[in-house]
Every structure is written in C-alpha cells, then in structure tokens.
PDB file of C-alpha atoms in Angstrom:
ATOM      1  CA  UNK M   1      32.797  34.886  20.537  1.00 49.00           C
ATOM      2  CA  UNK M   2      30.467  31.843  20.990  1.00 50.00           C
ATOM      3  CA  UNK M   3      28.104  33.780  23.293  1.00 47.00           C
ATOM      4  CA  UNK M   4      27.746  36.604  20.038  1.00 48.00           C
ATOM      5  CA  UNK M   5      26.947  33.609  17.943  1.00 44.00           C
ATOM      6  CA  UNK M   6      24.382  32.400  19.984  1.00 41.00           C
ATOM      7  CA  UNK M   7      22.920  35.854  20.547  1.00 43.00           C
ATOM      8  CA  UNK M   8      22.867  36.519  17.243  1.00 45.00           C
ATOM      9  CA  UNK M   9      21.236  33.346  15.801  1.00 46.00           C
ATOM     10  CA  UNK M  10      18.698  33.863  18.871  1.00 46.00           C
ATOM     11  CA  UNK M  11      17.826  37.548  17.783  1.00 46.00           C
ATOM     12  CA  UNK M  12      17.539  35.839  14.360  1.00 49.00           C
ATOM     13  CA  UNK M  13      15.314  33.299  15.427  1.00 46.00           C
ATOM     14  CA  UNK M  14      12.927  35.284  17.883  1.00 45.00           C
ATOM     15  CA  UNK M  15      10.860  36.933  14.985  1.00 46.00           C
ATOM     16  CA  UNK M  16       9.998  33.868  13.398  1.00 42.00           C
ATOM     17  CA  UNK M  17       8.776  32.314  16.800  1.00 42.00           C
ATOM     18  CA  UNK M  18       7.171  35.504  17.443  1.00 45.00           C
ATOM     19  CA  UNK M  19       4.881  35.018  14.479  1.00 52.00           C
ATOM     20  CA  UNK M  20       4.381  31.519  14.221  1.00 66.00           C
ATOM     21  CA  UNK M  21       0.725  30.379  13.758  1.00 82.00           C
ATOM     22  CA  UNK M  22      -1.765  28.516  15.476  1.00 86.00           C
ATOM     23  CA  UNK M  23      -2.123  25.490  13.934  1.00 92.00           C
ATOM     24  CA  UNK M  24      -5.571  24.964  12.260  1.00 94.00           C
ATOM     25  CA  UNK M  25      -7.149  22.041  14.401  1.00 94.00           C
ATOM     26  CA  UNK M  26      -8.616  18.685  13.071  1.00 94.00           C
ATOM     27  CA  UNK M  27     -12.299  18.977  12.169  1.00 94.00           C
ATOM     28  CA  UNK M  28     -13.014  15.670  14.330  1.00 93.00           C
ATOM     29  CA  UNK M  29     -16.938  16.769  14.600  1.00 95.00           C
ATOM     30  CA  UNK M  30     -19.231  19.501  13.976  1.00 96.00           C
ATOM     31  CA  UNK M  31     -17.963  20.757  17.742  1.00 97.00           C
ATOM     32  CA  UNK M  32     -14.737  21.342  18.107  1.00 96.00           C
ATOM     33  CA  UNK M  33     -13.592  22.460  21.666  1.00 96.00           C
ATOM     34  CA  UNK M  34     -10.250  22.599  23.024  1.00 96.00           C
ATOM     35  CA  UNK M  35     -11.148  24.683  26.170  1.00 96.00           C
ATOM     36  CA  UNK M  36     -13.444  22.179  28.008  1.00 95.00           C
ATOM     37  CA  UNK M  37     -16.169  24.825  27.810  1.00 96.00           C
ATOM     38  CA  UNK M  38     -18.709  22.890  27.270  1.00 97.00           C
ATOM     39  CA  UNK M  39     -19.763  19.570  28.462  1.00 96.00           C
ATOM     40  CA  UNK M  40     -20.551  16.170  27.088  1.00 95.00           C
ATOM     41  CA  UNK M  41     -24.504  17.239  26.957  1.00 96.00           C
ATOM     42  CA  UNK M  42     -24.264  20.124  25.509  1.00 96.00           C
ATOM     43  CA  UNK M  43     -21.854  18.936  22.855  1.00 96.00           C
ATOM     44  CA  UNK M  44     -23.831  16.520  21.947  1.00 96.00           C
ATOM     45  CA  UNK M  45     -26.841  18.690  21.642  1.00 96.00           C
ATOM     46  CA  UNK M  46     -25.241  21.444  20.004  1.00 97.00           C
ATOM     47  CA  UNK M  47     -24.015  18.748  17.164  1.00 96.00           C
ATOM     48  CA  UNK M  48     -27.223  16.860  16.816  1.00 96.00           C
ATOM     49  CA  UNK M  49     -29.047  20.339  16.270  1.00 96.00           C
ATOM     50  CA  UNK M  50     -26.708  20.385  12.991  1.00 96.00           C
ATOM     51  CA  UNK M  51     -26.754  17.405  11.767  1.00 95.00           C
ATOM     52  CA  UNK M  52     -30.631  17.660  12.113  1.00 95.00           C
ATOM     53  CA  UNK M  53     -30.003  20.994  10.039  1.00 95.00           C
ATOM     54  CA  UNK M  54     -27.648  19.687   7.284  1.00 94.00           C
ATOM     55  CA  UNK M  55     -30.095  16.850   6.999  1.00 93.00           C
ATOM     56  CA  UNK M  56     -32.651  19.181   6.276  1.00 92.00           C
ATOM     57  CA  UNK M  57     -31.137  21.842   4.169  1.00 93.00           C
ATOM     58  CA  UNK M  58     -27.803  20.515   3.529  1.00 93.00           C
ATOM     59  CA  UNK M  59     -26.104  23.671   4.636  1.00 94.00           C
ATOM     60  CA  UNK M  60     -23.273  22.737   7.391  1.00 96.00           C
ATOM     61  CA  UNK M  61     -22.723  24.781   9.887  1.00 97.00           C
ATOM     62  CA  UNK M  62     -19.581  24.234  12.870  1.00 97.00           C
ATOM     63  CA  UNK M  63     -18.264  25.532  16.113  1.00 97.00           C
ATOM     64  CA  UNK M  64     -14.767  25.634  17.205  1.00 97.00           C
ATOM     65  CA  UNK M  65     -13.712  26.515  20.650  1.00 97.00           C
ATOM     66  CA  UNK M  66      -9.794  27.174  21.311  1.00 97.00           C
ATOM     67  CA  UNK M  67      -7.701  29.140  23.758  1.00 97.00           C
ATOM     68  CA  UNK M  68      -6.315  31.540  21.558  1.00 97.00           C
ATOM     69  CA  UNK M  69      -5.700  32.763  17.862  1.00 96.00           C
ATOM     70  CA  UNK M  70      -2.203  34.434  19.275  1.00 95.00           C
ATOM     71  CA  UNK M  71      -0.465  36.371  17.062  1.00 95.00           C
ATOM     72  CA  UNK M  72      -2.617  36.176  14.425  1.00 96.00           C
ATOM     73  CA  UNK M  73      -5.950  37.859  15.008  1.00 96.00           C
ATOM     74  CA  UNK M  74      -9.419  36.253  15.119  1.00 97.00           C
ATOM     75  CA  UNK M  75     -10.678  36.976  11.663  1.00 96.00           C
ATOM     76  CA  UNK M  76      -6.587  35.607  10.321  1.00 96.00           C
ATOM     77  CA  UNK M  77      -7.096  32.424  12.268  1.00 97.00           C
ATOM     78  CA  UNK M  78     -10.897  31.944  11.337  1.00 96.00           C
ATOM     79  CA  UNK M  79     -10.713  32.571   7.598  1.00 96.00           C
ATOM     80  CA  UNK M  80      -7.620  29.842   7.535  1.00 96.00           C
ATOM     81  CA  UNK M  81      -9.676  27.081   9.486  1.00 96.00           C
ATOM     82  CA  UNK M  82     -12.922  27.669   7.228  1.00 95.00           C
ATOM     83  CA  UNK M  83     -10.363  27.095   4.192  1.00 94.00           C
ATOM     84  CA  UNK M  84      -9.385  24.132   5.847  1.00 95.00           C
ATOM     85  CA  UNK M  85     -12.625  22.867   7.153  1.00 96.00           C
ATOM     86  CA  UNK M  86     -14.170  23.523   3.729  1.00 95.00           C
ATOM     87  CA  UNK M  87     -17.492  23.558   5.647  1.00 95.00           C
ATOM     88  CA  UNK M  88     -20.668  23.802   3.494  1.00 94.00           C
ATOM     89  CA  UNK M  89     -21.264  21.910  -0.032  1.00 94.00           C
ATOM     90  CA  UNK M  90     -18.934  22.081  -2.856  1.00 93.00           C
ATOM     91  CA  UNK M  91     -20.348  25.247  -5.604  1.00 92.00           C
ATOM     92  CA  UNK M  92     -23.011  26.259  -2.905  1.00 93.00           C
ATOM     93  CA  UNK M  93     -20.719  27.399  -0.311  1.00 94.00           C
ATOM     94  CA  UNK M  94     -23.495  27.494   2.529  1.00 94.00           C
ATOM     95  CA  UNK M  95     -21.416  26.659   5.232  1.00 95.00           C
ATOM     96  CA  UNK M  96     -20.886  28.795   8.688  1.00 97.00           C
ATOM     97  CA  UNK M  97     -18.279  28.795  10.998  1.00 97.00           C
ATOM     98  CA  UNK M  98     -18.896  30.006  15.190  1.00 98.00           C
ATOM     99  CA  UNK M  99     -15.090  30.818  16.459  1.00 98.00           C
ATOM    100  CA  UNK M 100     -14.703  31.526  20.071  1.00 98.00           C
ATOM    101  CA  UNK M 101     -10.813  32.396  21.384  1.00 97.00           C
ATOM    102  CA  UNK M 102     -11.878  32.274  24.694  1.00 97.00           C
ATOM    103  CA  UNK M 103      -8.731  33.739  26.647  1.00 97.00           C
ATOM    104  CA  UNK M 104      -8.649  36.425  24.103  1.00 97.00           C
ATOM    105  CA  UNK M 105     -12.686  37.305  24.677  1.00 97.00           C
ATOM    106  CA  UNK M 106     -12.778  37.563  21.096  1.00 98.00           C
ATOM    107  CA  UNK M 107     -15.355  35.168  18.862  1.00 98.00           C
ATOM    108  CA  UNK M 108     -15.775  35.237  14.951  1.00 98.00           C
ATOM    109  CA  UNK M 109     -18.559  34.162  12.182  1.00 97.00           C
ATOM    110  CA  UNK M 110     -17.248  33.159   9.458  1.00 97.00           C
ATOM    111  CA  UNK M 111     -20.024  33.283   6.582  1.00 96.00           C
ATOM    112  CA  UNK M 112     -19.567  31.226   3.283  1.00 95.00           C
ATOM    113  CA  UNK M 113     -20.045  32.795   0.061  1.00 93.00           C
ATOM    114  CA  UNK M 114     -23.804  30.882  -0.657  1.00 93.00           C
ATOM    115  CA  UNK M 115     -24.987  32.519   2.666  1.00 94.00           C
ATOM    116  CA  UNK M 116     -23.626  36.212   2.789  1.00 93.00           C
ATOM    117  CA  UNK M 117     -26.856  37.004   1.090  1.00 92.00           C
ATOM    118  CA  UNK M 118     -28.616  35.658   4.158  1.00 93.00           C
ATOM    119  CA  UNK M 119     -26.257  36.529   6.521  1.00 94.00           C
ATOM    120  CA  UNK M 120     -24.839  39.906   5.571  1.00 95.00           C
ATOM    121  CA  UNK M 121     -21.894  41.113   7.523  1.00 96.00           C
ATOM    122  CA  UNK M 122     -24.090  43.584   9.551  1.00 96.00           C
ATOM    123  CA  UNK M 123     -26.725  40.107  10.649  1.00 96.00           C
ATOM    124  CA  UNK M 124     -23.718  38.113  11.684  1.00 96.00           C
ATOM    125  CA  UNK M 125     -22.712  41.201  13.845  1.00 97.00           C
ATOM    126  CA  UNK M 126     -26.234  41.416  15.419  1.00 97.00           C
ATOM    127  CA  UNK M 127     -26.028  37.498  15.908  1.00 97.00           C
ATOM    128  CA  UNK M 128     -22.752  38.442  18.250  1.00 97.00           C
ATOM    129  CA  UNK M 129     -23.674  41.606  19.795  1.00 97.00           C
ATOM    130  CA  UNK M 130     -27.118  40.609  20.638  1.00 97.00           C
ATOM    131  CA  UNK M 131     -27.467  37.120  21.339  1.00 97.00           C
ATOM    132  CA  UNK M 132     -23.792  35.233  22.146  1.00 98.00           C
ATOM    133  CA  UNK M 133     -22.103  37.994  23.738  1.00 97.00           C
ATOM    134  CA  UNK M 134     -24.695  39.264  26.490  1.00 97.00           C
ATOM    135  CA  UNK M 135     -24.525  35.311  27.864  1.00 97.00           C
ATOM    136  CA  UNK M 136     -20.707  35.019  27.400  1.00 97.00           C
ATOM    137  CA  UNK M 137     -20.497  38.465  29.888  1.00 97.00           C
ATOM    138  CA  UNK M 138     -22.437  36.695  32.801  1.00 96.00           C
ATOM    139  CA  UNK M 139     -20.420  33.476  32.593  1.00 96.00           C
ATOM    140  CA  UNK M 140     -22.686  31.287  30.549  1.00 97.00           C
ATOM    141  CA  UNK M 141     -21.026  30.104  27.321  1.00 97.00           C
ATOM    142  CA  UNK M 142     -22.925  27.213  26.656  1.00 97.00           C
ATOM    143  CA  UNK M 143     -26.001  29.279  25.844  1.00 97.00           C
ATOM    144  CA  UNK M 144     -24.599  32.120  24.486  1.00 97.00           C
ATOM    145  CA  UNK M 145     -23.174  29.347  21.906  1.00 97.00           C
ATOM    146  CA  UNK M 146     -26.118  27.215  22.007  1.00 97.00           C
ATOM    147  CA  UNK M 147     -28.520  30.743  21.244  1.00 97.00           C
ATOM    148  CA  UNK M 148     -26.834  32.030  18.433  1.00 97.00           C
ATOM    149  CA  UNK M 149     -26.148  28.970  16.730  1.00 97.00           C
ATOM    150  CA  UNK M 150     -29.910  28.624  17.187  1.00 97.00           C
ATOM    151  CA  UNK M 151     -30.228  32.034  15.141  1.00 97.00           C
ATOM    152  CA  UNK M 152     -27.919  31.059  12.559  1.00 97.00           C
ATOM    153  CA  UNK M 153     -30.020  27.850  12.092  1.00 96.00           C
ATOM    154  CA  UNK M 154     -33.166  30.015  11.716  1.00 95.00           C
ATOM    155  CA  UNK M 155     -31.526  32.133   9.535  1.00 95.00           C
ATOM    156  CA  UNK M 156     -30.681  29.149   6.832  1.00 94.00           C
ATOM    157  CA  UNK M 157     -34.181  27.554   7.400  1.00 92.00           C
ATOM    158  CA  UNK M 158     -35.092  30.758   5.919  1.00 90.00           C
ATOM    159  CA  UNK M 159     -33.263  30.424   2.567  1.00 85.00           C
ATOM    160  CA  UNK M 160     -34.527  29.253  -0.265  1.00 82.00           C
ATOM    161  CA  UNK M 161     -31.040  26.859  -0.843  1.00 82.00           C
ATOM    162  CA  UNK M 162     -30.908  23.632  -2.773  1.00 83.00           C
ATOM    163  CA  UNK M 163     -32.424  20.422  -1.169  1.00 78.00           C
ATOM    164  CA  UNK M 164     -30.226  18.097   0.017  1.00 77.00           C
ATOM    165  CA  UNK M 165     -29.026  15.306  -1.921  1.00 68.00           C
ATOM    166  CA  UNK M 166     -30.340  11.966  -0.565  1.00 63.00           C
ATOM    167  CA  UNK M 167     -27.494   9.426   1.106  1.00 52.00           C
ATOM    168  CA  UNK M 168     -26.280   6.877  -1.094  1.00 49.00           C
ATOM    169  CA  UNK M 169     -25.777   4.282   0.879  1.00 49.00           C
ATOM    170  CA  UNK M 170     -25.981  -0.015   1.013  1.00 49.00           C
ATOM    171  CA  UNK M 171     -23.248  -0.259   4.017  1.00 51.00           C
ATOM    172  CA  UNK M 172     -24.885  -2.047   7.021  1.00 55.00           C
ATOM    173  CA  UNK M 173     -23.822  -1.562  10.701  1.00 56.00           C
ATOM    174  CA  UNK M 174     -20.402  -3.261  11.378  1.00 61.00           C
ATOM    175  CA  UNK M 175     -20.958  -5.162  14.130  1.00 61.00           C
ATOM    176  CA  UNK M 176     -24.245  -6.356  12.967  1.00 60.00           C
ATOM    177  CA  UNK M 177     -22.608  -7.738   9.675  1.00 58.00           C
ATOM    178  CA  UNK M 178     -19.607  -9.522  11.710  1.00 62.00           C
ATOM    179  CA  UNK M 179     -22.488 -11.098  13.936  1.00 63.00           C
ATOM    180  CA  UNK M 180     -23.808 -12.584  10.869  1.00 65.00           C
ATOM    181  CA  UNK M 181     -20.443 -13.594   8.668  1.00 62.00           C
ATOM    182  CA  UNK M 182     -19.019 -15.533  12.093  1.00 66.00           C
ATOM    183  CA  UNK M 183     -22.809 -17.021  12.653  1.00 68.00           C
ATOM    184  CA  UNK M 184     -23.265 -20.536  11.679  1.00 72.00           C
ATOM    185  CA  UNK M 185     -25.618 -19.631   9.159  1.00 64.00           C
ATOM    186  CA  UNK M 186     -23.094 -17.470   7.764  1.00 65.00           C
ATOM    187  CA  UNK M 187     -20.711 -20.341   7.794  1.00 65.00           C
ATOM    188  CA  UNK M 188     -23.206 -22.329   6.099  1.00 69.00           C
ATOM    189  CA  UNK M 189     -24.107 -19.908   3.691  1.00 71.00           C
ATOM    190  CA  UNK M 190     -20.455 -19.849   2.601  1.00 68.00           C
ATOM    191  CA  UNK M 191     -20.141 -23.401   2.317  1.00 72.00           C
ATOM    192  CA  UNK M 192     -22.999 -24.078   0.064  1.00 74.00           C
ATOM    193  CA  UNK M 193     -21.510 -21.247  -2.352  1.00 77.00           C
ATOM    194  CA  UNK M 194     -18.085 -22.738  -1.993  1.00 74.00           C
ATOM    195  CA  UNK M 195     -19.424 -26.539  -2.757  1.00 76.00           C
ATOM    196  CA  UNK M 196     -21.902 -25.483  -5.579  1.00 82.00           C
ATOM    197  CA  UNK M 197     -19.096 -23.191  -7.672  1.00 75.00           C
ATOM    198  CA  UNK M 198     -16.585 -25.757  -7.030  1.00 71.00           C
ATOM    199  CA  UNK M 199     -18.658 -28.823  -7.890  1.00 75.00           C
ATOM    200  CA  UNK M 200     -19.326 -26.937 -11.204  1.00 80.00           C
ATOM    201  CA  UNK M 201     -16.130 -25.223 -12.147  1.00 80.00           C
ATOM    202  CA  UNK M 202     -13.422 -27.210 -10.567  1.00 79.00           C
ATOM    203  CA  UNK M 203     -10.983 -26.291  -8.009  1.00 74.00           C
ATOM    204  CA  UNK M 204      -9.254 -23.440  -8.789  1.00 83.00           C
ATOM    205  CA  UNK M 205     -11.889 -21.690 -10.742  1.00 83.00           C
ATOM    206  CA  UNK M 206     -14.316 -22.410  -8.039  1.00 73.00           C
ATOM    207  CA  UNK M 207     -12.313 -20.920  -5.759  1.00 76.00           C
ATOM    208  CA  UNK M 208     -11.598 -17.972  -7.686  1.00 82.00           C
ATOM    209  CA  UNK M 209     -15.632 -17.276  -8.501  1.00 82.00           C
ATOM    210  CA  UNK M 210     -16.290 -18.020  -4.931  1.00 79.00           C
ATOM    211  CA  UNK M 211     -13.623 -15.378  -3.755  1.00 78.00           C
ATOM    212  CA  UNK M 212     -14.992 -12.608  -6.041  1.00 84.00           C
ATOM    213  CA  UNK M 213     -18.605 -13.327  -5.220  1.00 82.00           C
ATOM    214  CA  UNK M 214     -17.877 -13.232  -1.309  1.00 77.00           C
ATOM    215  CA  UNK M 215     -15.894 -10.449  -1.663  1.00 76.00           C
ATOM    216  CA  UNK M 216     -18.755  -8.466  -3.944  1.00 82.00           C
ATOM    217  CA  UNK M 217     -21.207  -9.177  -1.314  1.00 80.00           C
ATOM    218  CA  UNK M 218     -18.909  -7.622   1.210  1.00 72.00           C
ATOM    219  CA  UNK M 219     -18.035  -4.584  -0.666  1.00 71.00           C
ATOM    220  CA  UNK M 220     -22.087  -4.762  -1.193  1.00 74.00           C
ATOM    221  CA  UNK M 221     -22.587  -4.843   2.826  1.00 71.00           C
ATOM    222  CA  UNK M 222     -19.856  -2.432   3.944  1.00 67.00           C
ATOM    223  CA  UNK M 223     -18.934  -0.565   1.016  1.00 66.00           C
ATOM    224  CA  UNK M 224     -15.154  -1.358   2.067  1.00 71.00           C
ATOM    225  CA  UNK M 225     -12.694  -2.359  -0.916  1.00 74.00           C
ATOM    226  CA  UNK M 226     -10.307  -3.409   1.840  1.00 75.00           C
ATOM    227  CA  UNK M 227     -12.699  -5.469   3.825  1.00 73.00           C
ATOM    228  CA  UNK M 228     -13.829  -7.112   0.950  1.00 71.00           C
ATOM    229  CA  UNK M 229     -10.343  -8.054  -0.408  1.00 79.00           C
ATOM    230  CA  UNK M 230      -9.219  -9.599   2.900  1.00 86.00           C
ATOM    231  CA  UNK M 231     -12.845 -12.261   2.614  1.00 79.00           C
ATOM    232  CA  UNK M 232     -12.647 -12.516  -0.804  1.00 75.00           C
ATOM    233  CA  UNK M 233      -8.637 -13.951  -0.278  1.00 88.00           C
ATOM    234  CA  UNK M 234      -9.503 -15.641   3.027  1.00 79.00           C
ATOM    235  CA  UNK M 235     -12.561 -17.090   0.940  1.00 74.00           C
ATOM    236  CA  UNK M 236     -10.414 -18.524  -2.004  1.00 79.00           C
ATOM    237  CA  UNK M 237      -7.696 -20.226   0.067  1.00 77.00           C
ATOM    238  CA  UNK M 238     -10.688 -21.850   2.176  1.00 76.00           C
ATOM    239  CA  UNK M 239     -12.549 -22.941  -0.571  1.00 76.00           C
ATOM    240  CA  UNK M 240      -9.543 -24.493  -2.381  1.00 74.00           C
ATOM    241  CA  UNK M 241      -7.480 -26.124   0.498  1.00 72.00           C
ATOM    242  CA  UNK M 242     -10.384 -26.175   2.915  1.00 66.00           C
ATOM    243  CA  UNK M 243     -11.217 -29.815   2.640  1.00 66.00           C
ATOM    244  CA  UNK M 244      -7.180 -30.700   3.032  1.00 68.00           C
ATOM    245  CA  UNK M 245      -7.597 -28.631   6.306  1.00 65.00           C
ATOM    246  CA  UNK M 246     -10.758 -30.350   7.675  1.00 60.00           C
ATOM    247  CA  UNK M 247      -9.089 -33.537   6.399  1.00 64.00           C
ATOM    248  CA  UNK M 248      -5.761 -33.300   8.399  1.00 66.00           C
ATOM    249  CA  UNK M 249      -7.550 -31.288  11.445  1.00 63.00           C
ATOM    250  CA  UNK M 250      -9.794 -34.599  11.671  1.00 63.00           C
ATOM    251  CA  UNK M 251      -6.691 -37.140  11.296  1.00 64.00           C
ATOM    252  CA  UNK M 252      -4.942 -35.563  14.332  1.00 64.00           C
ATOM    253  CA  UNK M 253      -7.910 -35.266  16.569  1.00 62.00           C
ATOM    254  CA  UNK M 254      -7.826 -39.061  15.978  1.00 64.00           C
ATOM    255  CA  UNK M 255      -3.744 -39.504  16.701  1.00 64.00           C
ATOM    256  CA  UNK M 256      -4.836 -37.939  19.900  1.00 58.00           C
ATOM    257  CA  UNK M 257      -2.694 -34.478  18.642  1.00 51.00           C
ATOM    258  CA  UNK M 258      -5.660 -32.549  17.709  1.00 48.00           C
ATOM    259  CA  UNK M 259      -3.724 -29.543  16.058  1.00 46.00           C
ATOM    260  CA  UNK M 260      -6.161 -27.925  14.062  1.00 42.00           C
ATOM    261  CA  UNK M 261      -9.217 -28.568  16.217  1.00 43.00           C
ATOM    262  CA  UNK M 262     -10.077 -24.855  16.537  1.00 44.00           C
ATOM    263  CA  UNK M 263      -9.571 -23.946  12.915  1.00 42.00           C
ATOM    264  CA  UNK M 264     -12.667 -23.002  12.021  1.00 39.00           C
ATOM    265  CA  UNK M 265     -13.772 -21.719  14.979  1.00 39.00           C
ATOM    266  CA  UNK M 266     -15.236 -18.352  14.921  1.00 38.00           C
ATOM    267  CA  UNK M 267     -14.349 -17.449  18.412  1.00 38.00           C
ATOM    268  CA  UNK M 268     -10.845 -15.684  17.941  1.00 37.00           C
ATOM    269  CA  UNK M 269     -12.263 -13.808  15.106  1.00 38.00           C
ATOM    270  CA  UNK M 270     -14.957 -11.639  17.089  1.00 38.00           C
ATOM    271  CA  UNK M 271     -12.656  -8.893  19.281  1.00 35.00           C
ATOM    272  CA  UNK M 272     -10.829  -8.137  16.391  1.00 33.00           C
ATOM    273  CA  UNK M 273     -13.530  -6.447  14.503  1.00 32.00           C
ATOM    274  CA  UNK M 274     -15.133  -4.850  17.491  1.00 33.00           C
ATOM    275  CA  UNK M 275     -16.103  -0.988  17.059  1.00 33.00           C
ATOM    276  CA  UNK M 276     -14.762   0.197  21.275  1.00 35.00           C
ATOM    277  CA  UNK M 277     -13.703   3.446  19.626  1.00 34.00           C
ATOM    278  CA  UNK M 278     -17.471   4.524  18.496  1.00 34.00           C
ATOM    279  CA  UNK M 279     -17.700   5.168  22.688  1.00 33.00           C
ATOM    280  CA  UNK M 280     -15.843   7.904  21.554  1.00 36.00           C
ATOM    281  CA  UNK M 281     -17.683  10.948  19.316  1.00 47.00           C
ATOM    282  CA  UNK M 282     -20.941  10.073  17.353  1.00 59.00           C
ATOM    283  CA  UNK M 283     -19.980  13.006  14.916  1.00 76.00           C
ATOM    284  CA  UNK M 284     -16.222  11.230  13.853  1.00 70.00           C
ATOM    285  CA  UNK M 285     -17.250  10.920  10.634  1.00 80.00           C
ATOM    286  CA  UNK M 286     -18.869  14.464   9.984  1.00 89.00           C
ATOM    287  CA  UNK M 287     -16.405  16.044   7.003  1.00 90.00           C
ATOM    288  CA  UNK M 288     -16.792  19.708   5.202  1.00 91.00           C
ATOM    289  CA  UNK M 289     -18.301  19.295   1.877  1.00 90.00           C
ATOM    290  CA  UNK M 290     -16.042  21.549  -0.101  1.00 93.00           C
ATOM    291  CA  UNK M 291     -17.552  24.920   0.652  1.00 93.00           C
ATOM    292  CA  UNK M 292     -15.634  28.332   0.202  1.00 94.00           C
ATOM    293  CA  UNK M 293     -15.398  31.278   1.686  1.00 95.00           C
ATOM    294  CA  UNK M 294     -14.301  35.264   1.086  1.00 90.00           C
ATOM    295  CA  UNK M 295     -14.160  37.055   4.311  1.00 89.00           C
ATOM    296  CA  UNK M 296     -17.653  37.805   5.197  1.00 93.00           C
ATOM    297  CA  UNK M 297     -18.847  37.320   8.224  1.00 95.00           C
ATOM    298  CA  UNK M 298     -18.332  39.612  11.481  1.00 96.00           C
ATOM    299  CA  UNK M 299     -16.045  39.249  14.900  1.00 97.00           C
ATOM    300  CA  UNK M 300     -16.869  40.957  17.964  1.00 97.00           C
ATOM    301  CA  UNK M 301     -15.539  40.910  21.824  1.00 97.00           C
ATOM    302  CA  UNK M 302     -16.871  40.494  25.627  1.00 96.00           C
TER     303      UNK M 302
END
C-alpha cells in the first residue's frame, strides 16, 4: 500500500520536474559565462568593447554563456533573461542580447524593440550563420563571440539612436576619500568645523550643525545616504563628548592606566573600508537600463 503511495505521488511529481526551468542567471556584468569558455582576457575585452559602445551610443548590448536552456528551448530561455536583464535604455529599447547554450550547440540574438529596425530578424540570422557559427564549428568560441558581437556593434554605430545622456556624478573613488577622512588633515579639518560651530552655537547645536554638515559633505563625496549617516552620527557624538574623551584619555595616561590612548587613532579604522572585492569583475556594477523586448531576433545551431 505504501509503495502505491509513493509511486503514485512520484508519477505525480515527475512532470513538474520534467519541466522545470532554468533559472534566469544574475546579470553580474556585461559577460556572463557559466561554461568557462572564455578566459579572463577575452572577457575583459569582450566587456570593455561594450562599455566603450554604450558610452558612445548608449545602446547596451550583453553576452551570456550557459550549459543549457533544457527543457525549455533557446528562444523560451532567451526572451525570459532579456525580460529580466532589461538590457538597453528605458522607452528606447536598444538593447541586444548574444545567448550561447553551449552543450545544446544552439545560440540566440535576442533584438530589442528600438533595434529590430536595424537588426531585422533576417540580419541577426546572417550575424549567426555567417560570422559566429563558422568559428564555433572549428573549436574557436572566443572569436566566433568576439566577431559577431563586433558586427552587432557596427550595426548600432550605424543607427541614428539618441545620444547618450551624460553621467551624473560627484562620488569620488572610495579608497581615495577614506585616505583623506583618516589623514591628519582630515582630522584637522574636522576639528576646526567642530570648534568653530560649537564656539558659536553651543554644545548641542554645534554638534548637531557639525553632524549634518559632515554628513552633507559625505553624501557630497560618495553619494552614499548610509555612509553619510554613520559620519554625520560618529561626527555629533565626537563633537559633543569629544573633549570629555580627550580629557579622561589624558588623566589615565597620567595614572599610568592609559585606557583610551588609542582613541583617536585612525589605524583600526583603515581595513574596514578597504575595496579587496573590486579584484573581482570591473563590470559589477554594469545594470540593464529598462529596455524591452518582443521576440525579434534569430537562433541558429552548429
């Protein structure tokens, strides 16, 4: 009797698994590979070409590399990770997506809607047929990737598409700015804002004005709410009990205890801001823009 049940809810339970989808993968970069196809170089030229290209024209353009679409089919698979992605700007929809399911030998353009005009349905097959596929026969994947992303690149430079809106941007580099704040000029800097607010408002409201404007010039720097919450509190607490601090850290270094000796040292402070995960991809922050797309596009085989 037990052995039917299991049976049964097994039969039951087969279909599902049978049809269950590959999950869309994290857009972590303009190239996305999950096969190890291609190496560190190559990656990293194949990205920098587009980002050179999305600079230029704004169109976005990315490349996704995974075993298999299994049991959906390519064009299922690709249309659901260009919804996902969203690659190309938001109401121009001039994004392109290169899908290779390498142990299938099946690959995929997906076209947004701004650049089927472009890229008609019969171009992105030529793109395939011609170009990628004849190198992906012989072995040689980086180039047959590397080629007709080339062409698709070409392609866009050729359409007359909206320029690009400029970067608006007054963040500084990270590490450069935590060079300077744990400085002694930085230190300095602080202190003379902290004595002249305080020396003109009082305590409390001098500590208050000198929290906001510390934490204003941080959000100025980094463009971090967070960031600049955590200095603007550490900078109101400092400013209002700092000379207590100094005062008691100075009365035990002469009791011989010395308990707060280090307190405003800067040299705790330094590893916990460091940036060790940039070693990692230099296109992390790449994101789609909010493109959409319909379908177009063209798949083909090797």
């Amino acid at each position: 009797m037990i052995a039917r049940a299991l049976l049964f809810a097994f039969l039951m339970c087969w279909p599902f698994a049978a049809t269950a989808e590959v999950a869309v993968p994290p857009l972590t970069g303009r190239v996305v590979d999950q096969t190890g196809t291609l190496s560190a170089s190559d990656a990293a030229a194949l990205t920098q070409r587009l980002k050179d290209l999305e600079s230029r024209k704004g169109s976005q353009v990315a490349v996704l590399i995974v075993p298999t679409t299994q049991p959906e089919t390519i064009e299922q698979f690709s249309i659901r990770v260009a919804e996902a992605w969203k690659i190309g700007r938001r109401k121009i929809d001039d994004g392109a997506l290169l899908v290779v399911a390498k142990n299938d030998r099946k690959l995929r353009i997906e076209v947004g809607y701004g650049l089927e005009g472009a890229m008609p349905d019969v171009t992105a097959r030529r793109i395939i047929d011609e170009i990628i596929v004849p190198r992906f026969k012989t072995g040689d994947f980086a180039g047959g990737i590397s080629a007709g992303v080339d062409r698709i690149i070409r392609i866009i430079d050729g359409e007359p598409l909206p320029a690009p809106k400029p970067e608006v941007s007054h963040s500084v580099d990270p590490n450069m700015f935590f060079d300077i704040v744990f400085s002694p000029f930085g230190f300095l800097g602080y202190a003379a804002i902290a004595a002249i607010l305080r020396g003109l408002m009082g305590r409390l409201l001098g500590s208050g004005v000198t929290a906001g404007v510390v934490g204003a010039i941080v959000w100025f720097l980094l463009g971090s709410m967070v960031v600049s919450g955590i200095f603007g509190i550490a900078a109101f607490f400092l400013t209002m009990f700092g000379d207590s601090i100094l005062a008691a850290s100075q009365a035990a270094s002469r009791s011989g205890r010395g308990g707060y000796g280090g307190g405003w040292s800067s040299g705790s402070s330094g590893g916990s801001w460091s940036s060790g995960s940039s070693s990692g991809s230099s296109d992390s922050g790449f994101s789609g823009g909010g493109g959409d797309f319909g379908g177009g596009g063209a798949s083909g085989s090797w």
